[in-house]
Tab-separated table of C-alpha atoms in Angstrom:
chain	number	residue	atom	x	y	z
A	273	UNK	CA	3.555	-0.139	25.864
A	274	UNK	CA	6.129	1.266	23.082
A	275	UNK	CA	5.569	5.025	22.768
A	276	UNK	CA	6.987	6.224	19.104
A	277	UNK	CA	8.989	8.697	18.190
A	278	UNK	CA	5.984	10.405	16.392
A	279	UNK	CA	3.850	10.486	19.607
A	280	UNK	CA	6.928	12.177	21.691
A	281	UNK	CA	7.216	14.550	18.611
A	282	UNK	CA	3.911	15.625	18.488
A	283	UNK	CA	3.878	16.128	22.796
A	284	UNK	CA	7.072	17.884	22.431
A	285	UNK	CA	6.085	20.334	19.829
A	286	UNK	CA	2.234	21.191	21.247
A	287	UNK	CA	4.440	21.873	25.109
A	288	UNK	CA	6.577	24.325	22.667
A	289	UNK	CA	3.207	25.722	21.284
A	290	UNK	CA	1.205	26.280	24.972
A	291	UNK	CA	4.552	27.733	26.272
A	292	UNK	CA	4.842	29.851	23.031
A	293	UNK	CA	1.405	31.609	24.293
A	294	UNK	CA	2.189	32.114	27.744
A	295	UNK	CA	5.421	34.109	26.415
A	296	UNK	CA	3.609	36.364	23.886
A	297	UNK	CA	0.584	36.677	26.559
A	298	UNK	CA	3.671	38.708	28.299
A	299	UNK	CA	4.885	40.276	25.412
A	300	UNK	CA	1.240	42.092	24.998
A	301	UNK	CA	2.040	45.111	26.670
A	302	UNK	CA	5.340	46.438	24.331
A	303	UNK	CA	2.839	45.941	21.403
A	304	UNK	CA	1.351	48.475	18.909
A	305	UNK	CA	-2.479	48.723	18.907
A	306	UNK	CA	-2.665	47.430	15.722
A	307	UNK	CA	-0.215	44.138	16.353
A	308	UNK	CA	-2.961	43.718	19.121
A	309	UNK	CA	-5.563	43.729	17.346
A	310	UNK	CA	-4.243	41.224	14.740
A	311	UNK	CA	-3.627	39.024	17.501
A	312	UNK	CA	-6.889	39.393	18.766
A	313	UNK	CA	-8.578	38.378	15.599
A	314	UNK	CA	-5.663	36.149	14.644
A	315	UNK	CA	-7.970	32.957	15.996
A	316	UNK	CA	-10.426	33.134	12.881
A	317	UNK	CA	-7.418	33.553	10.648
A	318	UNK	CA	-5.867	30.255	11.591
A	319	UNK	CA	-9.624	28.595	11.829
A	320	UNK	CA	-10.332	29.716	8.374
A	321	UNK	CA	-6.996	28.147	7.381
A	322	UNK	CA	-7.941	25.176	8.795
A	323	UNK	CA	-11.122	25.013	7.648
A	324	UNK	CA	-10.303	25.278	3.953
A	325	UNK	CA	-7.218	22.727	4.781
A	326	UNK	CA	-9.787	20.403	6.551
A	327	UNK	CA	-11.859	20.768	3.693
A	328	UNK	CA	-8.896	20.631	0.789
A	329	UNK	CA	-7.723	17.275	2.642
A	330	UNK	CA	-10.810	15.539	3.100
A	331	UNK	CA	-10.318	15.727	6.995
A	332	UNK	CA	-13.448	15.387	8.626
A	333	UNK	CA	-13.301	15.418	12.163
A	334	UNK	CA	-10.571	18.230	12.422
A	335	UNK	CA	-13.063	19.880	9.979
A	336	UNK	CA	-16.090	19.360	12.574
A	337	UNK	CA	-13.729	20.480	15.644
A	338	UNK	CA	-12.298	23.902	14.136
A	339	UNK	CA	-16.099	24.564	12.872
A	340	UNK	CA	-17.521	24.042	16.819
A	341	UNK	CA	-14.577	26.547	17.956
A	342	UNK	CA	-15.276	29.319	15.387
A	343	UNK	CA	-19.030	29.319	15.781
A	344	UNK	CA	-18.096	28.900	19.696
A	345	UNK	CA	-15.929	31.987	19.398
A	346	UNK	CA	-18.283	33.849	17.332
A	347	UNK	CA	-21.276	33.461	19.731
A	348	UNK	CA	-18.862	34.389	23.346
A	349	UNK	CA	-17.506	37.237	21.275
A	350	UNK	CA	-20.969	38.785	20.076
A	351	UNK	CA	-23.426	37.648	22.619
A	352	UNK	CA	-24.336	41.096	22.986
A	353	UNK	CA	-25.359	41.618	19.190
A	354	UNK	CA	-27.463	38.451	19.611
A	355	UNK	CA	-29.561	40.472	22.593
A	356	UNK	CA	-28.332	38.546	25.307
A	357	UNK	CA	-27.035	40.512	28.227
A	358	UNK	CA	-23.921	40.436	30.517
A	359	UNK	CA	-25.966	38.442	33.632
A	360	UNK	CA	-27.455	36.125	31.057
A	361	UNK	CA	-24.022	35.391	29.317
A	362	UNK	CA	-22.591	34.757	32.305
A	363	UNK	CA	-25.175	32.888	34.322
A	364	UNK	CA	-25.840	30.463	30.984
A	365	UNK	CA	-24.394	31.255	27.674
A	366	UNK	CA	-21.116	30.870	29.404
A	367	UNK	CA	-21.170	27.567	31.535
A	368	UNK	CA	-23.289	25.402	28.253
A	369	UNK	CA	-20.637	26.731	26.214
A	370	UNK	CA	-18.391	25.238	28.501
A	371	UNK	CA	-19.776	21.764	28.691
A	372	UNK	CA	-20.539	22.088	24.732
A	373	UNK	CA	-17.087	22.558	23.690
A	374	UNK	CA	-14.996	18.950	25.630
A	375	UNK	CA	-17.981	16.931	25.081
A	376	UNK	CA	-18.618	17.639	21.467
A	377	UNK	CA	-14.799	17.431	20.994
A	378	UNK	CA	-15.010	13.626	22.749
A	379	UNK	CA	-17.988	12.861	20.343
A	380	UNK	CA	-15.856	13.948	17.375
A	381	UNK	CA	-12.989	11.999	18.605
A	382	UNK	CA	-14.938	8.922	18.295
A	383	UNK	CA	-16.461	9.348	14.809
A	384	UNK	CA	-14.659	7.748	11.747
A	385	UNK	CA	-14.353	9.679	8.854
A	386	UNK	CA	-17.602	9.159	6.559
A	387	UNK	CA	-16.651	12.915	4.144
A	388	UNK	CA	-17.442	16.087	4.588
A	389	UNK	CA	-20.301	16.487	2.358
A	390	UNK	CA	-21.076	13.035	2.201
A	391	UNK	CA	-24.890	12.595	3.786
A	392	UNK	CA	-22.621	11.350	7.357
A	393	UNK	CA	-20.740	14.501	6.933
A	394	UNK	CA	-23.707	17.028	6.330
A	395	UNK	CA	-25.458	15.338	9.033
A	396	UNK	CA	-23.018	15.928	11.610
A	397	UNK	CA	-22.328	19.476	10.774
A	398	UNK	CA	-25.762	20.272	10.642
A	399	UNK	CA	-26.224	18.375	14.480
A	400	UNK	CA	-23.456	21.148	15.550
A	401	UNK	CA	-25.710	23.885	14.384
A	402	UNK	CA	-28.846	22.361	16.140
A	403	UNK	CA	-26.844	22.664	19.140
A	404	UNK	CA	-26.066	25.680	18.721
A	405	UNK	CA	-29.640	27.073	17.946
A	406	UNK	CA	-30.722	25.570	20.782
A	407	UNK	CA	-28.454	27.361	23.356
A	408	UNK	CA	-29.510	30.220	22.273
A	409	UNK	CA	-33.015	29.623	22.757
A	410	UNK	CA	-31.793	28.600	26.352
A	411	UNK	CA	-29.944	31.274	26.622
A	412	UNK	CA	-32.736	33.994	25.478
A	413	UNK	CA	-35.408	31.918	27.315
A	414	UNK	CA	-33.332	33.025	30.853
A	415	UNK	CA	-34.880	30.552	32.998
A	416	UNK	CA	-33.855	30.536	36.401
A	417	UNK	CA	-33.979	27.083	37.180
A	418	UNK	CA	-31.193	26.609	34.367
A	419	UNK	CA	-29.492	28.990	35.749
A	420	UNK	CA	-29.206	26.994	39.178
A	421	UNK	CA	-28.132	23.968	37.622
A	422	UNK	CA	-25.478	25.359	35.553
A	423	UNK	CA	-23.757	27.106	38.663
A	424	UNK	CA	-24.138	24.879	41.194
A	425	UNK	CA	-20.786	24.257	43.568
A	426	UNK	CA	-19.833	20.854	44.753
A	427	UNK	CA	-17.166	22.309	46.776
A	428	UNK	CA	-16.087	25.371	47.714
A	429	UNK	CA	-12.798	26.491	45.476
A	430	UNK	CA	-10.640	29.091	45.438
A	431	UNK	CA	-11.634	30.398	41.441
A	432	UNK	CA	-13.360	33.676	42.191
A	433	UNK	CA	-11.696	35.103	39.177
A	434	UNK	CA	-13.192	32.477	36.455
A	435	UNK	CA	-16.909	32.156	35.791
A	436	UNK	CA	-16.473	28.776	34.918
A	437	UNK	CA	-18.806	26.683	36.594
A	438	UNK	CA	-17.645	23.472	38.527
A	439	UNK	CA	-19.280	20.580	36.498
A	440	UNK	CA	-17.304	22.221	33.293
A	441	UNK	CA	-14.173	21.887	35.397
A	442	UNK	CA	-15.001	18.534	36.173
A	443	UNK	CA	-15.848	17.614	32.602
A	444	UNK	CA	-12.591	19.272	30.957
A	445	UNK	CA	-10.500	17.427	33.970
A	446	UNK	CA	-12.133	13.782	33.071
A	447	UNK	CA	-12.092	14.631	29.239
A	448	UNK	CA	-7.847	15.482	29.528
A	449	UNK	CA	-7.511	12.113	31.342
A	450	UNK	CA	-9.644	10.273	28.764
A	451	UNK	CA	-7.484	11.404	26.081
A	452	UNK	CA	-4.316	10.702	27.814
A	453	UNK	CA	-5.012	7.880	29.032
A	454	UNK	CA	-6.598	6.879	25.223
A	455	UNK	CA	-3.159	8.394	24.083
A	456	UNK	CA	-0.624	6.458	26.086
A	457	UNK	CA	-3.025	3.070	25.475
A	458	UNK	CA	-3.886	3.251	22.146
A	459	UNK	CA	-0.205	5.036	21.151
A	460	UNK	CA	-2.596	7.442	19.079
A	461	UNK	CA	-1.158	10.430	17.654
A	462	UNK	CA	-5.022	12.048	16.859
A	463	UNK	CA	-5.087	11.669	20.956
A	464	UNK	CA	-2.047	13.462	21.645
A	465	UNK	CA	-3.222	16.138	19.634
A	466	UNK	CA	-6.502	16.699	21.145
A	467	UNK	CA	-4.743	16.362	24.756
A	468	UNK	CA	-3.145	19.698	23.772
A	469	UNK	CA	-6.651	21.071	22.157
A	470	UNK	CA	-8.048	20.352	25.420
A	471	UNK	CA	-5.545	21.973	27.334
A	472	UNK	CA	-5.320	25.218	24.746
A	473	UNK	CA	-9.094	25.333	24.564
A	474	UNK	CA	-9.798	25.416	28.733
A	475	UNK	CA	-7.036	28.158	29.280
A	476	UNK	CA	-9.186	30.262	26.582
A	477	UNK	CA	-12.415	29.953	28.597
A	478	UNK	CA	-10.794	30.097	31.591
A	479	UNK	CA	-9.490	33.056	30.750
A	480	UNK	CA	-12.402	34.731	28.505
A	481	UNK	CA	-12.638	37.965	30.631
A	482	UNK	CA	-9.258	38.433	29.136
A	483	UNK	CA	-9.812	38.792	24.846
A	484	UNK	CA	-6.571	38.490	23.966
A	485	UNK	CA	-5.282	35.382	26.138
A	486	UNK	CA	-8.460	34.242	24.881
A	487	UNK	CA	-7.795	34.688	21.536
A	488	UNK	CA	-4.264	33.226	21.614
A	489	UNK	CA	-4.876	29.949	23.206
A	490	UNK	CA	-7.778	29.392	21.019
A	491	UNK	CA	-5.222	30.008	18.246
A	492	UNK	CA	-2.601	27.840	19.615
A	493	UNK	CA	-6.124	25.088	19.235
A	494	UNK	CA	-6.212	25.954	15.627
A	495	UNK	CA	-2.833	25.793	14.939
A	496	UNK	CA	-2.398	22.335	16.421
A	497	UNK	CA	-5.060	20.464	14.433
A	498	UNK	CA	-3.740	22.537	11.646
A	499	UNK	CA	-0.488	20.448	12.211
A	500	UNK	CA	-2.367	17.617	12.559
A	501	UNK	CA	-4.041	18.012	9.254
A	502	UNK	CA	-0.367	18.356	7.563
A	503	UNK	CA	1.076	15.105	9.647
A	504	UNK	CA	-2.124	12.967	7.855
A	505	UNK	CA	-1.404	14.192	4.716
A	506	UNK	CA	2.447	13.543	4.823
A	507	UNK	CA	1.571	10.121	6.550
A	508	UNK	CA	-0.896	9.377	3.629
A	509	UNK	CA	1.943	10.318	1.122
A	510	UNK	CA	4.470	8.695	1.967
A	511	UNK	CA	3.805	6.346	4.373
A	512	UNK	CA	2.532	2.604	3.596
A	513	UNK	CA	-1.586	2.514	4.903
A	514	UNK	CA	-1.207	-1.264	5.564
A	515	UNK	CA	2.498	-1.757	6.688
A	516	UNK	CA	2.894	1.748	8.436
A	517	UNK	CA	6.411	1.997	6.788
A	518	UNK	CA	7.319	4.307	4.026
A	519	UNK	CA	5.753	3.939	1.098
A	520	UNK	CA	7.285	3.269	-3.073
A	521	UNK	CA	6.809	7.391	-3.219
A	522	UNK	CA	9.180	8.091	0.049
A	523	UNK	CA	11.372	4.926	-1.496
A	524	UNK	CA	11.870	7.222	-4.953
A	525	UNK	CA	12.372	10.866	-2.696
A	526	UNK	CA	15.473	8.589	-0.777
A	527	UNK	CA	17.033	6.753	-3.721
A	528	UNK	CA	17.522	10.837	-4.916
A	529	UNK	CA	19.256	11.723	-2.065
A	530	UNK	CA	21.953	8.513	-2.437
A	531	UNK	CA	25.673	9.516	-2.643
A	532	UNK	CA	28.431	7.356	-4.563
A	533	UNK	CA	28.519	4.149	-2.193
A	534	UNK	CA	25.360	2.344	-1.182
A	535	UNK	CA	23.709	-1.256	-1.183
A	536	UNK	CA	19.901	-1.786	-2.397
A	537	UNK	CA	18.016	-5.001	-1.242
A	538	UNK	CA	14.937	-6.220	-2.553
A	539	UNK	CA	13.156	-8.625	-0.148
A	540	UNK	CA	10.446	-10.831	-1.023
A	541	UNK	CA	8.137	-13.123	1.252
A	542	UNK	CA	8.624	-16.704	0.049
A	543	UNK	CA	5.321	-18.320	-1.080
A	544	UNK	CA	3.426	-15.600	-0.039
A	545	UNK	CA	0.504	-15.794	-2.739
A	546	UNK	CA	0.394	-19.746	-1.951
A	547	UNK	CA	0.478	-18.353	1.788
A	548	UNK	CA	-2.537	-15.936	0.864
A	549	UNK	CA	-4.898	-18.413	-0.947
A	550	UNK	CA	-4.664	-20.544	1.683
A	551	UNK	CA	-5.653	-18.535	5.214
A	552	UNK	CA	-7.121	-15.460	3.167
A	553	UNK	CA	-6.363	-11.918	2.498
A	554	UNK	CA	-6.709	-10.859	6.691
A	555	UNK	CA	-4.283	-13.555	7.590
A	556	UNK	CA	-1.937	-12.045	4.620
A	557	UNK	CA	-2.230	-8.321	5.862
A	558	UNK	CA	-1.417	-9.204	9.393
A	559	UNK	CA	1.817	-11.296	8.242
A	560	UNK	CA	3.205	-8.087	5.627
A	561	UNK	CA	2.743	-6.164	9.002
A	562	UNK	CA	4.454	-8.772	11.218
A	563	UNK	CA	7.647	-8.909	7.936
A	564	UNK	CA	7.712	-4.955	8.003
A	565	UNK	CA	7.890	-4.280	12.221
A	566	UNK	CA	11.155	-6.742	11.662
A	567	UNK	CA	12.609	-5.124	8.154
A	568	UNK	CA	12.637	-2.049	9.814
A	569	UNK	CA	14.657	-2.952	12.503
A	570	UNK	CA	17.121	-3.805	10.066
A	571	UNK	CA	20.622	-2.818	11.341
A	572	UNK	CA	23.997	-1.227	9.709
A	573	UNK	CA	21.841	1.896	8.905
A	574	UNK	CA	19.371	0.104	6.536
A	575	UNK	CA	15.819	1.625	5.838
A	576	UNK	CA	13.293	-0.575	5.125
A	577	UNK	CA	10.259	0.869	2.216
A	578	UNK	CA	7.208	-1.163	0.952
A	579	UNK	CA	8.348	-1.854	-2.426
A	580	UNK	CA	4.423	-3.326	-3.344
A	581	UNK	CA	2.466	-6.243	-2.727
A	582	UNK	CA	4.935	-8.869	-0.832
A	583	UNK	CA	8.126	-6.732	-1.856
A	584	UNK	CA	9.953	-4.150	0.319
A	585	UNK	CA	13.229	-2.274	-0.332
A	586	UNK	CA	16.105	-1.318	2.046
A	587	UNK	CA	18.586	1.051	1.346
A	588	UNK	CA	22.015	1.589	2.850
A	589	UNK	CA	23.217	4.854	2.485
A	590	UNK	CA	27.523	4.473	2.328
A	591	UNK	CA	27.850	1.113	2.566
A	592	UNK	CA	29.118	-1.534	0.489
A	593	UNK	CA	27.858	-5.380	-0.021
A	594	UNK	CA	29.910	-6.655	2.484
A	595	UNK	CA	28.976	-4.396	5.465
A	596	UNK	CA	25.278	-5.393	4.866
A	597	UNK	CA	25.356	-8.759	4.709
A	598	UNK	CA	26.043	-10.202	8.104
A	599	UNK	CA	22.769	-7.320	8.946
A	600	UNK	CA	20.727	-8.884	6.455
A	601	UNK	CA	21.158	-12.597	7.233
A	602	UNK	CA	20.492	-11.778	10.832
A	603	UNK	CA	17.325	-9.886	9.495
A	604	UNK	CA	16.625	-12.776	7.681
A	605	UNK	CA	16.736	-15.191	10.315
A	606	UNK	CA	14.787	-12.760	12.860
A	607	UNK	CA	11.892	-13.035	10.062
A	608	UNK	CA	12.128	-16.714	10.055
A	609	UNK	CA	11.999	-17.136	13.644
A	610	UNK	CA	9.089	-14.295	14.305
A	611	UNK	CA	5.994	-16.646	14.140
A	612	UNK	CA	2.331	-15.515	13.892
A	613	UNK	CA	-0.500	-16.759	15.415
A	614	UNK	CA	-3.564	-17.379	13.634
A	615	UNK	CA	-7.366	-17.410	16.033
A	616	UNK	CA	-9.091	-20.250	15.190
A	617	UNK	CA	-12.752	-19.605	13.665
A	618	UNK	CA	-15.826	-20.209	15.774
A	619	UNK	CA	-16.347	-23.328	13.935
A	620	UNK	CA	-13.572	-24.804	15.605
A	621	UNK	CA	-13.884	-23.415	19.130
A	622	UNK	CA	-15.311	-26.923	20.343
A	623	UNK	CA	-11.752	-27.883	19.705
A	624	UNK	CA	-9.022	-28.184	22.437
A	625	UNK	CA	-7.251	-25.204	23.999
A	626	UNK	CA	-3.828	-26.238	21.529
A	627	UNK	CA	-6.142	-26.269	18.343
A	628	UNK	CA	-7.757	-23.234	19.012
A	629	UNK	CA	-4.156	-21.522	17.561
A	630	UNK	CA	-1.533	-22.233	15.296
A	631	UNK	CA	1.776	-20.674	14.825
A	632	UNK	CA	2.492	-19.500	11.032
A	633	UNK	CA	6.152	-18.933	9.775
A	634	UNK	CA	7.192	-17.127	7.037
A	635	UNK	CA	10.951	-16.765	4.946
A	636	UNK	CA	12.106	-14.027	2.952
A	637	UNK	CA	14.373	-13.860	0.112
A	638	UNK	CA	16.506	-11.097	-0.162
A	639	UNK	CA	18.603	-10.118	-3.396
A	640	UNK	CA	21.912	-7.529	-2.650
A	641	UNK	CA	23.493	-4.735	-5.387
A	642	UNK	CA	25.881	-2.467	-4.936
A	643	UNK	CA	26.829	0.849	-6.799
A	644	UNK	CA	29.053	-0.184	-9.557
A	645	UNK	CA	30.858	0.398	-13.007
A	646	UNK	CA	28.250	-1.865	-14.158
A	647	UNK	CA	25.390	-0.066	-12.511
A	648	UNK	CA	25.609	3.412	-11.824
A	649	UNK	CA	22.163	4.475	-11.107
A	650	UNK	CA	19.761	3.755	-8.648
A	651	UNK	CA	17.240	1.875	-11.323
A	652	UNK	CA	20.174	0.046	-12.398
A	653	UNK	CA	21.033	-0.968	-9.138
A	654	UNK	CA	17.509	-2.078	-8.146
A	655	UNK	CA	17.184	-4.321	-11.252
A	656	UNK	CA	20.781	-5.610	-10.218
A	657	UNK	CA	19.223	-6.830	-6.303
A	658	UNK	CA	16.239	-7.967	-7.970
A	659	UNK	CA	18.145	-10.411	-10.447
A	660	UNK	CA	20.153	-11.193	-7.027
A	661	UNK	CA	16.476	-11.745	-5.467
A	662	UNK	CA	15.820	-14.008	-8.630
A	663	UNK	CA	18.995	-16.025	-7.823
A	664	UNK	CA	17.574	-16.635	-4.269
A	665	UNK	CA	14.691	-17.847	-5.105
A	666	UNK	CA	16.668	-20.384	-7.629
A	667	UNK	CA	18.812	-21.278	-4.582
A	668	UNK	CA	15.958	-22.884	-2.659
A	669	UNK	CA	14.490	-19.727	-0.598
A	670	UNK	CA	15.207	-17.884	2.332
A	671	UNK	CA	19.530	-16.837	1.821
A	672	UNK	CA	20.699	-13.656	0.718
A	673	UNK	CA	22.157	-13.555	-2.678
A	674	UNK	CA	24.448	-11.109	-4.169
C-alpha cells in the first residue's frame, strides 16, 4: 500500500496539533483570567469559522460535523439552563452524548456531498436536530431504566475519574480503528483527518469535568477540519480532479517562478481521440490516469501538469535540452511499456478466462524547448515545444523532438 506524502503531512501536523494542547493545558495556570476565558470560549470561535468556511466552500460533511460539535458543546455546557440537573446530566445527558458524537461522525464520514442547502443537505441537518430534540426529551423524561443501560460495566476499569460510560469507550475505540484502518486502506486523507477528530473529540469528553481541557481539545477538532476545508479547496484549485496532478492554474503559478535556464515539454497521447471513440470515455479516463502516475515520475527534476484534455506539461527548472532528454525518452518508453487492462463486459463473460481481458498500450509524443534568444518567455517557449510536439507527430509518433 503506497502512503503519500499528503497523508504523512496531514498525520504529522494533527500529532503537532494534539501535542500543541497538552502543552497549553500546562501553560493554564501562568495565565490572566481573561486569556482564560478566551480560551475557554475559543471552541465556538474556531466552529463559527468553520462553519461559515464550510458553508463559503460548499463543504458539506465538515459543515454537518462542526454543526454536531457546537450544538454538542452548547447542550454539555448549559444543561443546567435547559432544567436538567447534575445526577440527570451525568447519569444520561452525558453517556448519549457520548455515543451521539463517534457514531454521527462515522455516518457523516460515509455521506457524499449532495450541498448544503440542497433538499440532501437540509435533510441531514435537520436529522441532527431531531437527534438532538430527542435526547433531551430522554434526558428530561429521567427514566431509570435508561439510566441502567447507559452505565452498565462490562468490566471493571480503573476510570473512576471519567463519567464516561463503557459502551462509549468501546464505541470511540472501534470508531479510531475504523478510521485508521479506512485511512491506511483507502490512503484517504478525509480519514486521517477524522482519526485526529476522534482522538481530539474523546480527550474533550473525557475530560469534561475539566472546561478548559475541554474546550481546547474540542478546538484542536475545529481547527483540524478547518485545515481540512483549506487542503480541498487548494486541491480543487490547483490540482487536476481526474489525473490528481496539478492542474493548467498551478502550471501558470510555476512557469512565474522560472529563472533564466529551463526546458518545457508538451506531451501528447498518440491517437488518443481514435483511442476514446473506440473503448469509450471510462476506458479514456482510466488511461490519462495510468499516462499521469508515469509523467510524474519523470526524472532530472521534471514536474509533470495536466496541460488539458490528452496534453500535459513538464517543466525543468535549470536545465537545458540536453539534460532532459535521456529523462524524457526513458519516460517515454516507461509509458509505452505501462499497459492497461480493460474488464471485459458481461456480455462476454461466457468467454474464456484470456478473453475476459485485454492489455491496452498507449505512446506519447513529446515536443522539447529551451529558453532562448529566440524565445525568451515562458509562452514563447511553450509554443516552441509544441511546434517540437508537431514535429513528432510528423516523425511517425512516440520520439521526442526538439
Amino acid at each position: 500500500m503506497k502512503i503519500t506524502f499528503k497523508t504523512i503531512f496531514s498525520a504529522i501536523t494533527y500529532i503537532f496539533i494534539l501535542l500543541g494542547c497538552y502543552f497549553l493545558i500546562k501553560k493554564i495556570p501562568s495565565f490572566t483570567p481573561p486569556v482564560i476565558l478566551v480560551i475557554k470560549y475559543s471552541s465556538y470561535v474556531i466552529f463559527g469559522l468553520g462553519i461559515t468556511l464550510s458553508i463559503r466552500f460548499n463543504r458539506g460533511r465538515v459543515f454537518l460535523i462542526i454543526l454536531l460539535l457546537t450544538l454538542s458543546q452548547l447542550f454539555l455546557d448549559h444543561y443546567s439552563e435547559l432544567s436538567i440537573n447534575i445526577t440527570t446530566y451525568s447519569q444520561v445527558l452525558y453517556p448519549v452524548m457520548c455515543l451521539l458524537i463517534p457514531l454521527n461522525i462515522v455516518t457523516i464520514s460515509h455521506l457524499k456531498e449532495r450541498g448544503l442547502f440542497s433538499l440532501w443537505g437540509k435533510i441531514r441537518i435537520t436529522l441532527i436536530a431531531i437527534q438532538l430534540f430527542v435526547i433531551y426529551k430522554i434526558t428530561v423524561s429521567n427514566n431509570s431504566s435508561i439510566q441502567k443501560v447507559l452505565n452498565y460495566k462490562f468490566i471493571n476499569l480503573p476510570l473512576e475519574k471519567t463519567i464516561m460510560n463503557q459502551t462509549a469507550l468501546l464505541i470511540f475505540f472501534l470508531t479510531l480503528i475504523f478510521f485508521i484502518i479506512k485511512a491506511y486502506v483507502k490512503n484517504s486523507v478525509f480519514e486521517v483527518r477524522l482519526v485526529g477528530v476522534i482522538i481530539s473529540v474523546f480527550t474533550a469528553l473525557f475530560f469534561i469535568n475539566d472546561k478548559i481541557s475541554f474546550s481546547i481539545f474540542l478546538s484542536a477538532a475545529g481547527l483540524m477540519l478547518i485545515i481540512s476545508i483549506i487542503e480541498d479547496s487548494y486541491s480543487m484549485a490547483y490540482l487536476d480532479e481526474l489525473t490528481g496532478i496539478p492542474s493548467r492554474r498551478a502550471l501558470r503559478e510555476n512557469l512565474m517562478k522560472l529563472g533564466n535556464k529551463y526546458v518545457i515539454a508538451m506531451i501528447d497521447i498518440d491517437f488518443f481521440k481514435k483511442f476514446n471513440d473506440k473503448y469509450g470515455h471510462d476506458v479514456g479516463d482510466d488511461v490519462l490516469k495510468l499516462v499521469a502516475s508515469n509523467l510524474v515520475q519523470v526524472t532530472g527534476g521534471g514536474k509533470a501538469f495536466r496541460y488539458g484534455g490528452e496534453e500535459f506539461t513538464i517543466l525543468f527548472p535549470g536545465k537545458s535540452i540536453n539534460d532532459v532528454i535521456p529523462h524524457l525518452e526513458n519516460l517515454r518508453e516507461q509509458v509505452s511499456k505501462s499497459g492497461y487492462t480493460r474488464k471485459s463486459s458481461k456480455a462476454q463473460s461466457s468467454k474464456s478466462k484470456s478473453q475476459n481481458s485485454s492489455q491496452l498500450f498507449v505512446t506519447i509524443s513529446i515536443g522539447v524547448c529551451e529558453k532562448n534568444s529566440t524565445y525568451k518567455y515562458p509562452s514563447d517557449v511553450i509554443k516552441g515545444a509544441d511546434k517540437a510536439l508537431y514535429r513528432a507527430k510528423k516523425k511517425g509518433r512516440n520520439c521526442v523532438s526538439k
